[in-house]
Coordinates of C-alpha atoms in Angstrom, one line a residue:
X238 CA 23.7 47.0 30.9
X239 CA 21.5 49.3 29.0
X240 CA 17.9 48.9 29.3
X241 CA 16.4 47.4 25.8
X242 CA 14.3 49.8 23.9
X243 CA 10.7 49.5 24.4
X244 CA 7.2 50.5 23.2
X245 CA 8.0 54.2 23.6
X246 CA 11.3 54.2 21.5
X247 CA 9.5 52.2 18.8
X248 CA 6.5 54.7 18.9
X249 CA 8.9 57.5 18.5
X250 CA 10.4 55.7 15.6
X251 CA 7.2 55.3 13.8
X252 CA 6.7 59.1 14.1
X253 CA 10.0 60.7 13.7
X254 CA 11.8 57.7 11.7
X255 CA 15.1 57.9 13.6
X256 CA 15.5 56.6 17.1
X257 CA 18.6 56.0 19.3
X258 CA 19.1 52.3 20.3
X259 CA 21.3 50.7 22.9
X260 CA 24.4 49.3 20.7
X261 CA 24.2 46.1 23.0
X262 CA 20.5 45.5 21.8
X263 CA 21.6 45.2 18.1
X264 CA 23.4 42.3 16.6
X265 CA 24.4 41.5 12.8
X266 CA 22.9 39.5 10.5
X267 CA 25.0 36.3 9.6
X268 CA 23.4 35.8 6.4
X269 CA 23.8 39.5 5.3
X270 CA 25.3 39.6 1.6
X271 CA 28.5 41.4 2.8
X272 CA 30.9 39.2 4.7
X273 CA 34.4 41.0 4.1
X274 CA 35.3 44.5 5.6
X275 CA 38.4 46.6 4.8
X276 CA 40.4 46.9 8.0
X277 CA 41.7 50.1 7.1
X278 CA 38.4 51.7 6.1
X279 CA 37.2 50.6 9.2
X280 CA 39.6 52.2 11.2
X281 CA 39.2 55.4 9.4
X282 CA 35.3 55.3 9.7
X283 CA 35.8 54.6 13.4
X284 CA 37.9 57.8 13.8
X285 CA 35.2 59.9 11.9
X286 CA 32.5 58.8 14.3
X287 CA 34.6 59.6 17.2
X288 CA 34.8 63.2 16.0
X289 CA 31.3 63.8 14.1
X290 CA 29.2 60.8 15.3
X291 CA 27.0 58.6 13.3
X292 CA 25.9 60.8 10.3
X293 CA 23.6 58.2 8.7
X294 CA 21.4 56.1 10.7
X295 CA 21.5 52.1 10.3
X296 CA 18.6 50.2 9.4
X297 CA 17.5 47.4 11.4
X298 CA 14.4 44.9 12.3
X299 CA 13.1 43.6 15.6
X300 CA 14.4 40.4 16.6
X301 CA 13.1 39.0 20.0
X302 CA 14.3 41.4 22.8
X303 CA 16.6 43.3 20.4
X304 CA 17.4 44.1 16.7
X305 CA 19.0 42.6 14.0
X306 CA 20.9 44.8 11.1
X307 CA 19.4 45.2 7.9
X308 CA 22.0 47.6 6.5
X309 CA 24.7 49.6 8.3
X310 CA 26.8 46.6 9.7
X311 CA 30.1 48.8 9.1
X312 CA 28.9 51.9 11.1
X313 CA 27.7 49.6 13.8
X314 CA 31.0 47.9 14.1
X315 CA 32.7 51.2 13.8
X316 CA 30.4 52.7 16.7
X317 CA 31.3 49.8 18.8
X318 CA 35.2 50.4 18.3
X319 CA 34.8 54.2 19.0
X320 CA 33.0 53.6 22.4
X321 CA 29.6 54.6 21.5
X322 CA 26.8 53.5 23.6
X323 CA 23.9 54.3 21.5
X324 CA 23.5 54.4 17.6
X325 CA 20.6 56.2 15.6
X326 CA 18.6 53.8 13.8
X327 CA 15.6 53.1 11.6
X328 CA 13.4 50.2 12.5
X329 CA 11.7 48.4 9.6
X330 CA 8.9 45.9 9.9
X331 CA 9.9 43.7 7.1
X332 CA 9.8 39.9 6.2
X333 CA 13.3 38.1 6.0
X334 CA 13.1 38.3 2.3
X335 CA 12.5 41.9 2.2
X336 CA 15.1 42.3 4.8
X337 CA 17.7 40.6 2.5
X338 CA 16.6 42.4 -0.4
X339 CA 17.0 45.8 1.4
X340 CA 20.8 44.7 2.4
X341 CA 21.5 43.4 -0.9
X342 CA 20.3 46.7 -2.7
X343 CA 21.9 49.1 -0.2
X344 CA 25.1 47.2 -0.5
X345 CA 24.8 47.3 -4.4
X346 CA 24.1 50.9 -4.4
X347 CA 27.4 51.7 -2.1
X348 CA 29.3 49.3 -4.5
X349 CA 30.3 47.5 -1.0
X350 CA 30.1 43.9 -2.5
X351 CA 32.6 42.0 -4.1
X352 CA 31.6 40.2 -7.3
X353 CA 31.3 36.7 -5.4
X354 CA 29.3 38.3 -2.6
X355 CA 27.0 40.0 -5.3
X356 CA 26.4 36.5 -7.0
X357 CA 25.9 34.6 -3.8
X358 CA 23.2 37.3 -2.8
X359 CA 21.4 36.4 -6.1
X360 CA 21.9 32.7 -5.5
X361 CA 20.1 33.1 -2.1
X362 CA 17.2 35.1 -3.7
X363 CA 16.8 32.4 -6.4
X364 CA 17.2 29.2 -4.3
X365 CA 16.1 30.0 -0.7
X366 CA 13.4 32.7 -1.4
X367 CA 12.4 31.2 -4.8
X368 CA 12.6 34.0 -7.0
X369 CA 13.0 33.9 -10.6
X370 CA 16.2 35.8 -12.3
X371 CA 13.7 38.3 -13.9
X372 CA 12.2 38.7 -10.3
X373 CA 15.7 39.3 -8.8
X374 CA 16.8 41.6 -11.5
X375 CA 13.6 43.9 -10.9
X376 CA 14.1 43.8 -7.0
X377 CA 17.7 44.9 -7.2
X378 CA 17.5 47.2 -10.3
X379 CA 19.8 45.2 -12.6
X380 CA 19.4 43.9 -16.0
X381 CA 18.6 40.2 -16.0
X382 CA 21.7 39.4 -17.9
X383 CA 23.8 41.1 -15.1
X384 CA 22.0 38.7 -12.7
X385 CA 22.7 35.8 -14.9
X386 CA 26.4 36.5 -15.6
X387 CA 27.0 36.9 -11.8
X388 CA 25.3 33.6 -11.2
X389 CA 27.8 32.0 -13.7
X390 CA 31.0 33.0 -11.5
X391 CA 29.5 30.4 -8.8
X392 CA 30.7 27.8 -11.2
X393 CA 34.2 28.5 -10.7
X394 CA 36.5 26.5 -8.5
X395 CA 36.8 27.9 -5.1
X396 CA 40.6 29.0 -5.3
X397 CA 39.4 31.0 -8.4
X398 CA 36.5 32.6 -6.8
X399 CA 38.8 33.7 -4.1
X400 CA 40.8 35.6 -6.5
X401 CA 37.5 37.3 -8.0
X402 CA 36.6 38.2 -4.6
X403 CA 39.8 39.7 -3.5
X404 CA 40.2 41.6 -6.8
X405 CA 43.0 39.8 -8.4
X406 CA 40.6 38.7 -11.0
X407 CA 38.2 41.2 -12.6
X408 CA 34.4 40.1 -13.8
X409 CA 36.1 40.3 -17.3
X410 CA 38.7 38.0 -16.5
X411 CA 36.3 35.4 -14.8
X412 CA 33.8 35.6 -17.8
X413 CA 36.9 34.6 -20.1
X414 CA 37.9 31.8 -17.9
X415 CA 34.3 30.1 -17.6
X416 CA 35.1 29.4 -21.4
X417 CA 37.6 26.7 -20.0
X418 CA 35.8 23.3 -19.8
X419 CA 38.6 21.5 -17.8
X420 CA 38.8 22.3 -14.0
X421 CA 42.7 21.9 -13.6
X422 CA 43.4 24.0 -16.7
X423 CA 41.1 26.7 -15.7
X424 CA 42.8 26.9 -12.3
X425 CA 46.0 27.0 -14.1
X426 CA 45.2 29.7 -16.3
X427 CA 43.8 31.8 -13.6
X428 CA 47.1 31.6 -12.0
X429 CA 49.0 32.7 -15.1
X430 CA 46.6 35.5 -15.5
X431 CA 47.2 37.0 -12.0
X432 CA 51.0 36.3 -11.9
X433 CA 51.5 37.8 -15.2
X434 CA 48.9 40.7 -14.6
X435 CA 47.3 40.1 -18.0
X436 CA 44.5 42.3 -19.2
X437 CA 41.2 40.9 -20.1
X438 CA 41.6 40.9 -23.8
X439 CA 45.2 38.9 -23.3
X440 CA 43.0 36.5 -21.2
X441 CA 40.5 35.7 -23.9
X442 CA 43.4 35.1 -26.2
X443 CA 44.9 32.7 -23.6
X444 CA 41.6 30.9 -23.3
X445 CA 41.2 30.8 -27.0
X446 CA 44.5 29.2 -27.4
X447 CA 43.9 26.8 -24.8
X448 CA 40.7 25.7 -26.3
X449 CA 42.2 25.4 -29.8
X450 CA 45.0 23.0 -28.2
X451 CA 42.2 20.9 -26.5
X452 CA 40.4 20.7 -29.8
X453 CA 43.7 19.6 -31.5
X454 CA 44.2 16.9 -28.9
X455 CA 40.6 15.6 -28.8
X456 CA 40.6 15.5 -32.6
X457 CA 43.1 12.9 -32.4
X458 CA 40.7 10.2 -30.8
X459 CA 37.3 12.0 -31.7
X460 CA 36.0 11.9 -35.4
X461 CA 35.7 15.3 -36.9
X462 CA 32.3 16.8 -37.0
X463 CA 30.7 17.3 -40.3
X464 CA 29.5 20.8 -41.3
X465 CA 25.8 19.8 -40.9
X466 CA 26.6 18.9 -36.9
X467 CA 28.6 22.1 -36.5
X468 CA 25.5 24.1 -37.8
X469 CA 23.1 22.3 -35.6
X470 CA 25.3 22.9 -32.6
X471 CA 25.5 26.6 -33.4
X472 CA 21.8 26.7 -33.9
X473 CA 20.9 24.8 -30.6
X474 CA 23.4 27.4 -28.7
X475 CA 21.9 30.5 -30.4
X476 CA 18.4 29.1 -29.3
X477 CA 19.2 28.2 -25.9
X478 CA 21.6 31.0 -25.0
X479 CA 24.1 28.8 -23.4
X480 CA 27.0 26.4 -24.2
X481 CA 26.3 23.2 -26.2
X482 CA 28.5 20.0 -26.8
X483 CA 27.5 17.2 -29.1
X484 CA 29.5 14.0 -29.5
X485 CA 29.0 11.4 -32.0
X486 CA 29.4 8.0 -30.8
X487 CA 28.7 6.4 -34.4
X488 CA 26.9 7.8 -37.4
X489 CA 23.5 9.2 -36.6
X490 CA 24.0 8.5 -32.6
X491 CA 25.5 10.5 -29.8
X492 CA 25.3 12.5 -26.8
X493 CA 24.3 16.3 -26.3
X494 CA 25.6 18.3 -23.2
X495 CA 24.0 21.5 -22.4
X496 CA 25.6 23.9 -19.8
X497 CA 23.3 25.5 -16.9
X498 CA 24.4 27.9 -14.2
X499 CA 21.5 27.9 -11.7
X500 CA 18.3 26.1 -11.0
X501 CA 16.5 29.0 -12.5
X502 CA 18.5 28.8 -15.4
X503 CA 17.8 25.0 -15.8
X504 CA 13.9 25.9 -15.7
X505 CA 14.5 28.8 -18.4
X506 CA 16.1 26.0 -20.7
X507 CA 13.4 23.5 -19.8
X508 CA 10.6 26.0 -20.8
X509 CA 12.4 26.8 -24.1
X510 CA 12.4 22.9 -24.9
X511 CA 9.0 22.5 -24.0
X512 CA 7.9 25.5 -26.5
X513 CA 10.0 23.7 -29.2

């Protein structure tokens, strides 16, 4: 077994930036944002590495007697498949949250993540590392609305998230389907969209038709909302920036439902309500 890289190697890394590390001393990060790898592209990269070697070093951090990958798992996998004993690497002295941010940003820049992996990455920064959506957007160089819209995808049922992850449904399709309030109906519409290969615009029309039918069915048992109540709901949605439902149980009494898509989004809503 190759000897683990010692202090001399790490000192060389500090000076030159890039060192050769024994491939057996490196292991993947199970929590890294990217979880799916295209086998065909991995084979192509393996053949390229056999001929030209690893042209860009991987990014790692010290982990016990070895190293954990921050960025470059695909290159590491292909290097193993190509039979390499060592790979060029840059050792970074970073915290767990910094390592995750670096991995997420690197994958985003390479467009290596599917929309669900991207959303899960943002969710981890928000829920595990306690960053706000605004902080996440600043760290990864995205608009806050991009982060918020990505997090909304996590409200989809697992089978529909799978369709988004494998590319059967685009972000545009997913955003349209999020407008369907009832889960079975959402899943049914998602299947229709993929089977008929509907465009985003056609999907939006389909969702609108579904919502219209739902309103007609609900209207048979629910009292019709007055123009004043409708105006109030629209005003609440505008102020809160999310979906609001108001149900009147009797004149002057009822319930209000407000949608949120993450704990950070809930915190944003609470702050808005406190200001009021």
